[in-house]
């Protein structure tokens, strides 16, 4: 790719090509020894030296990382003066479950900024966690902007805008100074120009990069020097994994299981994870299936050198038939470093 200059910053590579991704099989749905279904997608594994150690599918085409880009957005806000750390910074980078601690944390960010919940411009929703959502419905609580899983990020965006004397009502406009700063940070950390800008489910601008670019960004954050915005985000998410996701969430369990791991999921089957030594993986499941995202990401981490024993619980949920286990979702053999029964 040809180098280009963006946002007055250092050179970055040209934007990835917008095309139909050349996905490949990454996981099989095996029932009774027969491959019943195939999940297509793309996977990249980076070594500690930054080199590509494994590629499956299309790691260079433009795609939308969805919420897997939130740690990068959080770095951008810290660079713009956001003074959060610890659990509130983890919440700013979160796709939270809508638990009471997430709602309380979002209120704290807004109160610190001197703002009310009415300033939020994310879409009202019920909590993401199914158990919490069922409780809300049973209690006849209505969808709210606070409960929506991106409210921590939106509260942090408002706080950042307030600190910089930027307008608040249009903070989601891609032309807003805040969003321009985020776009510049996306390009800096991924090392490539943004291919396309659209609107994410929560209403915030969403930037299209490549899967390899997303992995590079995770490495920049996970390996950053102490005290930098990148390191502050990594530390906050590692130390407060449940605040960056939720109780019972696989991404939090993954960070607890692998010491030093920084991990973030995203809608439509996206997962990125990076270690402090620079090893990283990024996954996109073509059909957006979560049932494939987790075992494929775990197998990719094993290929990156993570102890498979630490990843055993992420090998994939069993497939039941008549109440008995008859199969599972299994990463393709090119990834298959986790212990699992052979096809039978």
mmCIF file of C-alpha atoms in Angstrom:
data_model
loop_
_atom_site.group_PDB
_atom_site.id
_atom_site.type_symbol
_atom_site.label_atom_id
_atom_site.label_comp_id
_atom_site.label_asym_id
_atom_site.label_seq_id
_atom_site.Cartn_x
_atom_site.Cartn_y
_atom_site.Cartn_z
ATOM 1 C CA UNK A 1 0.000 0.000 0.000
ATOM 2 C CA UNK A 2 1.185 3.502 -0.752
ATOM 3 C CA UNK A 3 1.910 5.833 2.171
ATOM 4 C CA UNK A 4 -0.274 8.861 2.652
ATOM 5 C CA UNK A 5 -0.566 11.716 5.132
ATOM 6 C CA UNK A 6 -3.742 12.108 7.154
ATOM 7 C CA UNK A 7 -4.887 14.629 9.753
ATOM 8 C CA UNK A 8 -1.450 16.274 9.735
ATOM 9 C CA UNK A 9 0.056 13.289 11.545
ATOM 10 C CA UNK A 10 2.753 10.775 10.608
ATOM 11 C CA UNK A 11 2.489 8.796 7.385
ATOM 12 C CA UNK A 12 0.072 5.892 7.387
ATOM 13 C CA UNK A 13 -0.678 3.309 4.717
ATOM 14 C CA UNK A 14 -3.433 3.853 2.193
ATOM 15 C CA UNK A 15 -6.927 2.741 3.141
ATOM 16 C CA UNK A 16 -7.782 -0.937 2.715
ATOM 17 C CA UNK A 17 -9.729 -1.841 -0.392
ATOM 18 C CA UNK A 18 -13.519 -1.989 -0.128
ATOM 19 C CA UNK A 19 -14.496 -5.292 -1.730
ATOM 20 C CA UNK A 20 -16.360 -8.496 -1.078
ATOM 21 C CA UNK A 21 -14.137 -10.139 1.562
ATOM 22 C CA UNK A 22 -12.459 -13.346 0.470
ATOM 23 C CA UNK A 23 -13.464 -15.243 3.598
ATOM 24 C CA UNK A 24 -12.529 -18.891 4.119
ATOM 25 C CA UNK A 25 -13.808 -21.680 6.409
ATOM 26 C CA UNK A 26 -12.742 -21.020 9.999
ATOM 27 C CA UNK A 27 -15.026 -23.362 11.965
ATOM 28 C CA UNK A 28 -17.134 -26.453 11.395
ATOM 29 C CA UNK A 29 -20.392 -27.348 13.081
ATOM 30 C CA UNK A 30 -19.914 -31.063 13.666
ATOM 31 C CA UNK A 31 -22.844 -33.286 14.625
ATOM 32 C CA UNK A 32 -22.279 -37.000 15.081
ATOM 33 C CA UNK A 33 -19.024 -36.973 13.147
ATOM 34 C CA UNK A 34 -20.493 -35.158 10.130
ATOM 35 C CA UNK A 35 -19.797 -31.534 9.242
ATOM 36 C CA UNK A 36 -23.316 -30.127 9.338
ATOM 37 C CA UNK A 37 -22.403 -26.478 8.816
ATOM 38 C CA UNK A 38 -19.454 -24.245 8.034
ATOM 39 C CA UNK A 39 -18.688 -20.798 9.442
ATOM 40 C CA UNK A 40 -16.646 -18.670 7.078
ATOM 41 C CA UNK A 41 -14.506 -15.777 8.206
ATOM 42 C CA UNK A 42 -10.998 -14.381 8.451
ATOM 43 C CA UNK A 43 -8.270 -14.728 11.084
ATOM 44 C CA UNK A 44 -4.889 -13.095 11.554
ATOM 45 C CA UNK A 45 -2.219 -14.060 14.088
ATOM 46 C CA UNK A 46 0.649 -11.629 14.660
ATOM 47 C CA UNK A 47 3.950 -12.655 16.207
ATOM 48 C CA UNK A 48 5.824 -10.641 18.798
ATOM 49 C CA UNK A 49 7.848 -9.049 15.998
ATOM 50 C CA UNK A 50 4.689 -7.788 14.294
ATOM 51 C CA UNK A 51 4.928 -10.287 11.449
ATOM 52 C CA UNK A 52 1.923 -12.258 10.229
ATOM 53 C CA UNK A 53 2.317 -15.809 11.510
ATOM 54 C CA UNK A 54 -1.039 -17.072 10.270
ATOM 55 C CA UNK A 55 -3.658 -15.708 7.917
ATOM 56 C CA UNK A 56 -6.938 -17.329 6.976
ATOM 57 C CA UNK A 57 -9.372 -15.637 4.646
ATOM 58 C CA UNK A 58 -9.065 -11.929 3.919
ATOM 59 C CA UNK A 59 -7.148 -9.890 6.494
ATOM 60 C CA UNK A 60 -6.582 -6.876 4.228
ATOM 61 C CA UNK A 61 -10.053 -5.951 2.939
ATOM 62 C CA UNK A 62 -11.959 -3.101 4.569
ATOM 63 C CA UNK A 63 -14.384 -4.186 7.292
ATOM 64 C CA UNK A 64 -16.111 -2.667 10.308
ATOM 65 C CA UNK A 65 -14.596 -3.677 13.674
ATOM 66 C CA UNK A 66 -17.756 -2.541 15.462
ATOM 67 C CA UNK A 67 -17.213 -2.378 19.235
ATOM 68 C CA UNK A 68 -13.783 -3.990 18.971
ATOM 69 C CA UNK A 69 -12.635 -0.469 18.072
ATOM 70 C CA UNK A 70 -13.719 0.985 21.435
ATOM 71 C CA UNK A 71 -10.273 0.747 23.080
ATOM 72 C CA UNK A 72 -8.934 2.879 20.212
ATOM 73 C CA UNK A 73 -11.727 5.393 20.704
ATOM 74 C CA UNK A 74 -10.875 5.512 24.413
ATOM 75 C CA UNK A 75 -7.209 6.210 23.604
ATOM 76 C CA UNK A 76 -8.312 9.092 21.388
ATOM 77 C CA UNK A 77 -10.350 10.592 24.199
ATOM 78 C CA UNK A 78 -7.434 10.350 26.646
ATOM 79 C CA UNK A 79 -5.211 12.066 24.092
ATOM 80 C CA UNK A 80 -7.829 14.829 23.965
ATOM 81 C CA UNK A 81 -7.657 15.321 27.736
ATOM 82 C CA UNK A 82 -10.187 12.886 29.215
ATOM 83 C CA UNK A 83 -9.018 12.392 32.842
ATOM 84 C CA UNK A 84 -10.557 8.964 33.497
ATOM 85 C CA UNK A 85 -8.677 5.916 34.775
ATOM 86 C CA UNK A 86 -9.534 2.623 36.423
ATOM 87 C CA UNK A 87 -13.046 1.254 36.243
ATOM 88 C CA UNK A 88 -14.544 4.368 34.660
ATOM 89 C CA UNK A 89 -11.985 4.282 31.864
ATOM 90 C CA UNK A 90 -12.761 0.578 31.361
ATOM 91 C CA UNK A 91 -16.420 1.574 31.102
ATOM 92 C CA UNK A 92 -15.547 4.211 28.493
ATOM 93 C CA UNK A 93 -14.117 1.373 26.364
ATOM 94 C CA UNK A 94 -16.932 -1.037 27.180
ATOM 95 C CA UNK A 95 -19.755 -2.862 25.521
ATOM 96 C CA UNK A 96 -21.309 -3.293 28.934
ATOM 97 C CA UNK A 97 -24.058 -5.657 30.034
ATOM 98 C CA UNK A 98 -26.350 -3.071 31.587
ATOM 99 C CA UNK A 99 -25.738 -4.182 35.152
ATOM 100 C CA UNK A 100 -26.346 -1.638 37.898
ATOM 101 C CA UNK A 101 -22.614 -0.986 38.299
ATOM 102 C CA UNK A 102 -22.425 -0.071 34.612
ATOM 103 C CA UNK A 103 -25.343 2.321 34.906
ATOM 104 C CA UNK A 104 -23.917 3.827 38.103
ATOM 105 C CA UNK A 105 -20.506 4.257 36.470
ATOM 106 C CA UNK A 106 -22.005 6.013 33.472
ATOM 107 C CA UNK A 107 -23.874 8.353 35.802
ATOM 108 C CA UNK A 108 -20.589 9.114 37.599
ATOM 109 C CA UNK A 109 -18.898 10.064 34.320
ATOM 110 C CA UNK A 110 -21.795 12.339 33.413
ATOM 111 C CA UNK A 111 -21.961 13.892 36.884
ATOM 112 C CA UNK A 112 -18.213 14.559 36.861
ATOM 113 C CA UNK A 113 -18.696 16.340 33.540
ATOM 114 C CA UNK A 114 -21.617 18.321 34.971
ATOM 115 C CA UNK A 115 -24.010 16.737 32.489
ATOM 116 C CA UNK A 116 -27.291 14.848 32.671
ATOM 117 C CA UNK A 117 -28.389 11.594 31.068
ATOM 118 C CA UNK A 118 -30.526 13.643 28.664
ATOM 119 C CA UNK A 119 -27.345 14.762 26.887
ATOM 120 C CA UNK A 120 -26.630 11.215 25.695
ATOM 121 C CA UNK A 121 -27.333 10.622 22.008
ATOM 122 C CA UNK A 122 -26.983 6.839 21.902
ATOM 123 C CA UNK A 123 -30.069 4.769 21.107
ATOM 124 C CA UNK A 124 -32.326 3.782 24.051
ATOM 125 C CA UNK A 125 -32.223 0.048 24.640
ATOM 126 C CA UNK A 126 -32.695 -2.678 27.215
ATOM 127 C CA UNK A 127 -29.629 -4.146 28.950
ATOM 128 C CA UNK A 128 -27.462 -6.430 26.825
ATOM 129 C CA UNK A 129 -27.187 -9.202 29.425
ATOM 130 C CA UNK A 130 -30.182 -11.559 28.952
ATOM 131 C CA UNK A 131 -30.743 -12.111 32.679
ATOM 132 C CA UNK A 132 -30.582 -8.394 33.459
ATOM 133 C CA UNK A 133 -32.836 -7.689 30.463
ATOM 134 C CA UNK A 134 -35.436 -10.188 31.660
ATOM 135 C CA UNK A 135 -35.444 -8.517 35.063
ATOM 136 C CA UNK A 136 -35.991 -5.121 33.434
ATOM 137 C CA UNK A 137 -38.903 -6.479 31.415
ATOM 138 C CA UNK A 138 -40.410 -8.179 34.456
ATOM 139 C CA UNK A 139 -40.110 -4.922 36.401
ATOM 140 C CA UNK A 140 -41.657 -3.045 33.451
ATOM 141 C CA UNK A 141 -38.649 -0.790 33.073
ATOM 142 C CA UNK A 142 -38.423 0.948 29.724
ATOM 143 C CA UNK A 143 -35.447 1.027 27.329
ATOM 144 C CA UNK A 144 -33.024 3.813 28.226
ATOM 145 C CA UNK A 145 -29.893 5.425 26.863
ATOM 146 C CA UNK A 146 -28.144 4.619 30.137
ATOM 147 C CA UNK A 147 -28.860 0.884 29.816
ATOM 148 C CA UNK A 148 -27.696 0.681 26.193
ATOM 149 C CA UNK A 149 -24.347 -1.113 26.031
ATOM 150 C CA UNK A 150 -22.387 1.872 24.646
ATOM 151 C CA UNK A 151 -23.518 4.443 27.219
ATOM 152 C CA UNK A 152 -20.125 4.542 28.962
ATOM 153 C CA UNK A 153 -18.419 5.452 25.691
ATOM 154 C CA UNK A 154 -21.015 8.132 24.950
ATOM 155 C CA UNK A 155 -20.714 9.628 28.433
ATOM 156 C CA UNK A 156 -16.923 9.765 27.981
ATOM 157 C CA UNK A 157 -17.369 11.400 24.577
ATOM 158 C CA UNK A 158 -19.547 14.095 26.133
ATOM 159 C CA UNK A 159 -17.036 14.616 28.950
ATOM 160 C CA UNK A 160 -14.202 14.961 26.414
ATOM 161 C CA UNK A 161 -16.207 17.463 24.389
ATOM 162 C CA UNK A 162 -17.062 19.489 27.499
ATOM 163 C CA UNK A 163 -13.402 19.639 28.575
ATOM 164 C CA UNK A 164 -12.386 20.966 25.154
ATOM 165 C CA UNK A 165 -15.265 23.474 24.894
ATOM 166 C CA UNK A 166 -16.582 21.589 21.884
ATOM 167 C CA UNK A 167 -20.296 21.576 21.122
ATOM 168 C CA UNK A 168 -22.295 18.836 22.812
ATOM 169 C CA UNK A 169 -25.471 18.407 20.799
ATOM 170 C CA UNK A 170 -23.621 17.264 17.660
ATOM 171 C CA UNK A 171 -20.825 15.239 19.275
ATOM 172 C CA UNK A 172 -21.695 12.269 17.024
ATOM 173 C CA UNK A 173 -21.254 14.197 13.786
ATOM 174 C CA UNK A 174 -18.229 12.782 11.890
ATOM 175 C CA UNK A 175 -17.154 16.397 11.266
ATOM 176 C CA UNK A 176 -17.158 17.207 14.999
ATOM 177 C CA UNK A 177 -13.674 17.883 16.468
ATOM 178 C CA UNK A 178 -14.065 14.878 18.776
ATOM 179 C CA UNK A 179 -14.831 12.484 15.942
ATOM 180 C CA UNK A 180 -12.041 13.918 13.813
ATOM 181 C CA UNK A 181 -9.659 13.291 16.723
ATOM 182 C CA UNK A 182 -10.929 9.718 17.027
ATOM 183 C CA UNK A 183 -10.502 9.142 13.287
ATOM 184 C CA UNK A 184 -6.907 10.410 13.503
ATOM 185 C CA UNK A 185 -6.181 8.003 16.358
ATOM 186 C CA UNK A 186 -7.758 5.106 14.461
ATOM 187 C CA UNK A 187 -5.410 5.830 11.569
ATOM 188 C CA UNK A 188 -2.402 6.250 13.866
ATOM 189 C CA UNK A 189 -2.909 3.009 15.790
ATOM 190 C CA UNK A 190 -4.007 0.832 12.869
ATOM 191 C CA UNK A 191 -1.316 2.300 10.626
ATOM 192 C CA UNK A 192 -3.702 2.831 7.725
ATOM 193 C CA UNK A 193 -6.176 5.382 6.453
ATOM 194 C CA UNK A 194 -9.860 4.859 7.180
ATOM 195 C CA UNK A 195 -11.604 3.299 4.188
ATOM 196 C CA UNK A 196 -15.177 4.331 4.983
ATOM 197 C CA UNK A 197 -17.179 6.030 7.728
ATOM 198 C CA UNK A 198 -20.708 4.978 8.615
ATOM 199 C CA UNK A 199 -22.915 4.910 11.726
ATOM 200 C CA UNK A 200 -22.622 2.196 14.362
ATOM 201 C CA UNK A 201 -25.664 0.699 16.064
ATOM 202 C CA UNK A 202 -25.390 3.152 18.975
ATOM 203 C CA UNK A 203 -25.301 6.171 16.643
ATOM 204 C CA UNK A 204 -21.569 6.931 16.865
ATOM 205 C CA UNK A 205 -19.356 7.130 13.763
ATOM 206 C CA UNK A 206 -17.877 3.779 12.774
ATOM 207 C CA UNK A 207 -14.565 3.578 10.932
ATOM 208 C CA UNK A 208 -13.651 0.864 8.454
ATOM 209 C CA UNK A 209 -10.113 -0.560 8.552
ATOM 210 C CA UNK A 210 -8.636 -4.006 7.856
ATOM 211 C CA UNK A 211 -8.539 -6.989 10.190
ATOM 212 C CA UNK A 212 -4.754 -6.773 10.223
ATOM 213 C CA UNK A 213 -5.001 -3.057 11.044
ATOM 214 C CA UNK A 214 -7.280 -3.843 13.997
ATOM 215 C CA UNK A 215 -4.724 -6.358 15.289
ATOM 216 C CA UNK A 216 -1.942 -3.757 14.950
ATOM 217 C CA UNK A 217 -3.987 -1.259 16.948
ATOM 218 C CA UNK A 218 -4.499 -3.788 19.742
ATOM 219 C CA UNK A 219 -0.750 -4.398 19.814
ATOM 220 C CA UNK A 220 -0.038 -0.665 20.074
ATOM 221 C CA UNK A 221 -2.346 -0.464 23.082
ATOM 222 C CA UNK A 222 -1.281 -3.696 24.795
ATOM 223 C CA UNK A 223 2.468 -2.986 24.507
ATOM 224 C CA UNK A 224 2.495 0.751 25.251
ATOM 225 C CA UNK A 225 4.833 2.370 27.748
ATOM 226 C CA UNK A 226 3.415 2.931 31.243
ATOM 227 C CA UNK A 227 1.512 6.159 31.705
ATOM 228 C CA UNK A 228 0.681 6.657 28.033
ATOM 229 C CA UNK A 229 -2.977 6.897 26.970
ATOM 230 C CA UNK A 230 -2.647 3.490 25.336
ATOM 231 C CA UNK A 231 -1.264 1.858 28.488
ATOM 232 C CA UNK A 232 -3.903 3.519 30.649
ATOM 233 C CA UNK A 233 -6.647 1.986 28.514
ATOM 234 C CA UNK A 234 -4.985 -1.439 28.546
ATOM 235 C CA UNK A 235 -4.466 -1.354 32.317
ATOM 236 C CA UNK A 236 -8.044 -0.256 32.966
ATOM 237 C CA UNK A 237 -9.560 -2.990 30.812
ATOM 238 C CA UNK A 238 -7.318 -5.732 32.188
ATOM 239 C CA UNK A 239 -7.894 -4.733 35.815
ATOM 240 C CA UNK A 240 -11.632 -4.149 35.426
ATOM 241 C CA UNK A 241 -12.611 -6.734 32.832
ATOM 242 C CA UNK A 242 -16.189 -6.996 34.107
ATOM 243 C CA UNK A 243 -16.600 -3.225 33.865
ATOM 244 C CA UNK A 244 -15.389 -3.376 30.255
ATOM 245 C CA UNK A 245 -17.951 -6.094 29.507
ATOM 246 C CA UNK A 246 -20.013 -7.736 32.231
ATOM 247 C CA UNK A 247 -20.409 -10.598 34.688
ATOM 248 C CA UNK A 248 -20.400 -13.913 32.876
ATOM 249 C CA UNK A 249 -19.195 -12.432 29.577
ATOM 250 C CA UNK A 250 -16.695 -14.513 27.623
ATOM 251 C CA UNK A 251 -14.376 -11.570 26.893
ATOM 252 C CA UNK A 252 -13.955 -10.873 30.615
ATOM 253 C CA UNK A 253 -13.356 -14.564 31.319
ATOM 254 C CA UNK A 254 -10.752 -14.634 28.544
ATOM 255 C CA UNK A 255 -8.819 -11.742 30.069
ATOM 256 C CA UNK A 256 -8.931 -13.408 33.486
ATOM 257 C CA UNK A 257 -7.742 -16.727 32.053
ATOM 258 C CA UNK A 258 -4.731 -15.354 30.156
ATOM 259 C CA UNK A 259 -2.498 -13.057 32.254
ATOM 260 C CA UNK A 260 -1.814 -9.727 30.574
ATOM 261 C CA UNK A 261 -4.277 -10.292 27.739
ATOM 262 C CA UNK A 262 -6.192 -7.310 26.374
ATOM 263 C CA UNK A 263 -9.357 -8.452 24.596
ATOM 264 C CA UNK A 264 -12.389 -6.785 23.060
ATOM 265 C CA UNK A 265 -15.328 -8.224 21.177
ATOM 266 C CA UNK A 266 -17.619 -6.570 18.663
ATOM 267 C CA UNK A 267 -20.985 -7.285 17.095
ATOM 268 C CA UNK A 268 -21.093 -9.341 13.900
ATOM 269 C CA UNK A 269 -18.513 -11.858 15.065
ATOM 270 C CA UNK A 270 -15.482 -9.641 15.716
ATOM 271 C CA UNK A 271 -12.796 -10.377 18.309
ATOM 272 C CA UNK A 272 -9.368 -8.864 18.883
ATOM 273 C CA UNK A 273 -6.844 -9.769 21.571
ATOM 274 C CA UNK A 274 -3.234 -8.805 22.240
ATOM 275 C CA UNK A 275 -0.522 -9.699 24.740
ATOM 276 C CA UNK A 276 2.078 -7.389 26.321
ATOM 277 C CA UNK A 277 4.857 -8.942 24.219
ATOM 278 C CA UNK A 278 3.164 -7.958 20.945
ATOM 279 C CA UNK A 279 1.481 -11.222 19.986
ATOM 280 C CA UNK A 280 -2.064 -10.640 18.800
ATOM 281 C CA UNK A 281 -5.039 -12.168 17.022
ATOM 282 C CA UNK A 282 -8.051 -10.713 15.260
ATOM 283 C CA UNK A 283 -11.111 -12.618 14.092
ATOM 284 C CA UNK A 284 -14.094 -11.795 11.905
ATOM 285 C CA UNK A 285 -16.843 -14.402 11.529
ATOM 286 C CA UNK A 286 -18.580 -13.740 8.217
ATOM 287 C CA UNK A 287 -22.100 -14.566 9.402
ATOM 288 C CA UNK A 288 -21.627 -12.755 12.718
ATOM 289 C CA UNK A 289 -22.075 -15.900 14.800
ATOM 290 C CA UNK A 290 -20.901 -15.653 18.396
ATOM 291 C CA UNK A 291 -20.861 -19.435 18.677
ATOM 292 C CA UNK A 292 -17.921 -19.449 16.259
ATOM 293 C CA UNK A 293 -16.217 -16.236 17.440
ATOM 294 C CA UNK A 294 -15.146 -17.570 20.817
ATOM 295 C CA UNK A 295 -13.650 -20.966 19.846
ATOM 296 C CA UNK A 296 -11.972 -19.508 16.747
ATOM 297 C CA UNK A 297 -10.407 -16.691 18.791
ATOM 298 C CA UNK A 298 -9.255 -19.168 21.445
ATOM 299 C CA UNK A 299 -7.692 -21.446 18.842
ATOM 300 C CA UNK A 300 -5.972 -18.448 17.248
ATOM 301 C CA UNK A 301 -4.527 -17.491 20.631
ATOM 302 C CA UNK A 302 -3.234 -21.033 21.046
ATOM 303 C CA UNK A 303 -1.578 -20.716 17.632
ATOM 304 C CA UNK A 304 -0.021 -17.481 18.925
ATOM 305 C CA UNK A 305 1.577 -19.450 21.761
ATOM 306 C CA UNK A 306 -0.894 -19.103 24.625
ATOM 307 C CA UNK A 307 -1.061 -22.238 26.780
ATOM 308 C CA UNK A 308 -3.995 -24.283 25.417
ATOM 309 C CA UNK A 309 -4.844 -25.390 28.957
ATOM 310 C CA UNK A 310 -5.696 -21.775 29.826
ATOM 311 C CA UNK A 311 -8.074 -21.679 26.870
ATOM 312 C CA UNK A 312 -9.881 -24.979 27.398
ATOM 313 C CA UNK A 313 -13.122 -23.369 28.593
ATOM 314 C CA UNK A 314 -13.336 -21.388 25.340
ATOM 315 C CA UNK A 315 -13.075 -24.395 23.009
ATOM 316 C CA UNK A 316 -16.760 -24.154 22.077
ATOM 317 C CA UNK A 317 -20.111 -25.041 23.579
ATOM 318 C CA UNK A 318 -21.204 -28.654 23.095
ATOM 319 C CA UNK A 319 -23.913 -29.432 20.549
ATOM 320 C CA UNK A 320 -26.772 -31.437 22.060
ATOM 321 C CA UNK A 321 -29.041 -34.037 20.538
ATOM 322 C CA UNK A 322 -31.812 -35.449 22.707
ATOM 323 C CA UNK A 323 -30.045 -34.021 25.728
ATOM 324 C CA UNK A 324 -26.758 -35.770 24.982
ATOM 325 C CA UNK A 325 -23.576 -34.209 23.586
ATOM 326 C CA UNK A 326 -23.321 -35.136 19.913
ATOM 327 C CA UNK A 327 -20.880 -32.553 18.585
ATOM 328 C CA UNK A 328 -19.605 -28.991 18.775
ATOM 329 C CA UNK A 329 -18.363 -25.998 16.831
ATOM 330 C CA UNK A 330 -14.715 -26.733 16.038
ATOM 331 C CA UNK A 331 -12.122 -24.419 14.515
ATOM 332 C CA UNK A 332 -10.655 -25.680 11.250
ATOM 333 C CA UNK A 333 -7.534 -27.803 11.453
ATOM 334 C CA UNK A 334 -5.315 -24.897 10.390
ATOM 335 C CA UNK A 335 -6.173 -23.363 13.775
ATOM 336 C CA UNK A 336 -6.676 -26.553 15.770
ATOM 337 C CA UNK A 337 -4.199 -26.229 18.618
ATOM 338 C CA UNK A 338 -6.778 -26.759 21.376
ATOM 339 C CA UNK A 339 -7.402 -30.236 22.701
ATOM 340 C CA UNK A 340 -10.688 -31.555 21.398
ATOM 341 C CA UNK A 341 -12.145 -34.923 20.339
ATOM 342 C CA UNK A 342 -11.251 -36.018 16.827
ATOM 343 C CA UNK A 343 -14.008 -36.087 14.222
ATOM 344 C CA UNK A 344 -15.684 -39.453 14.693
#
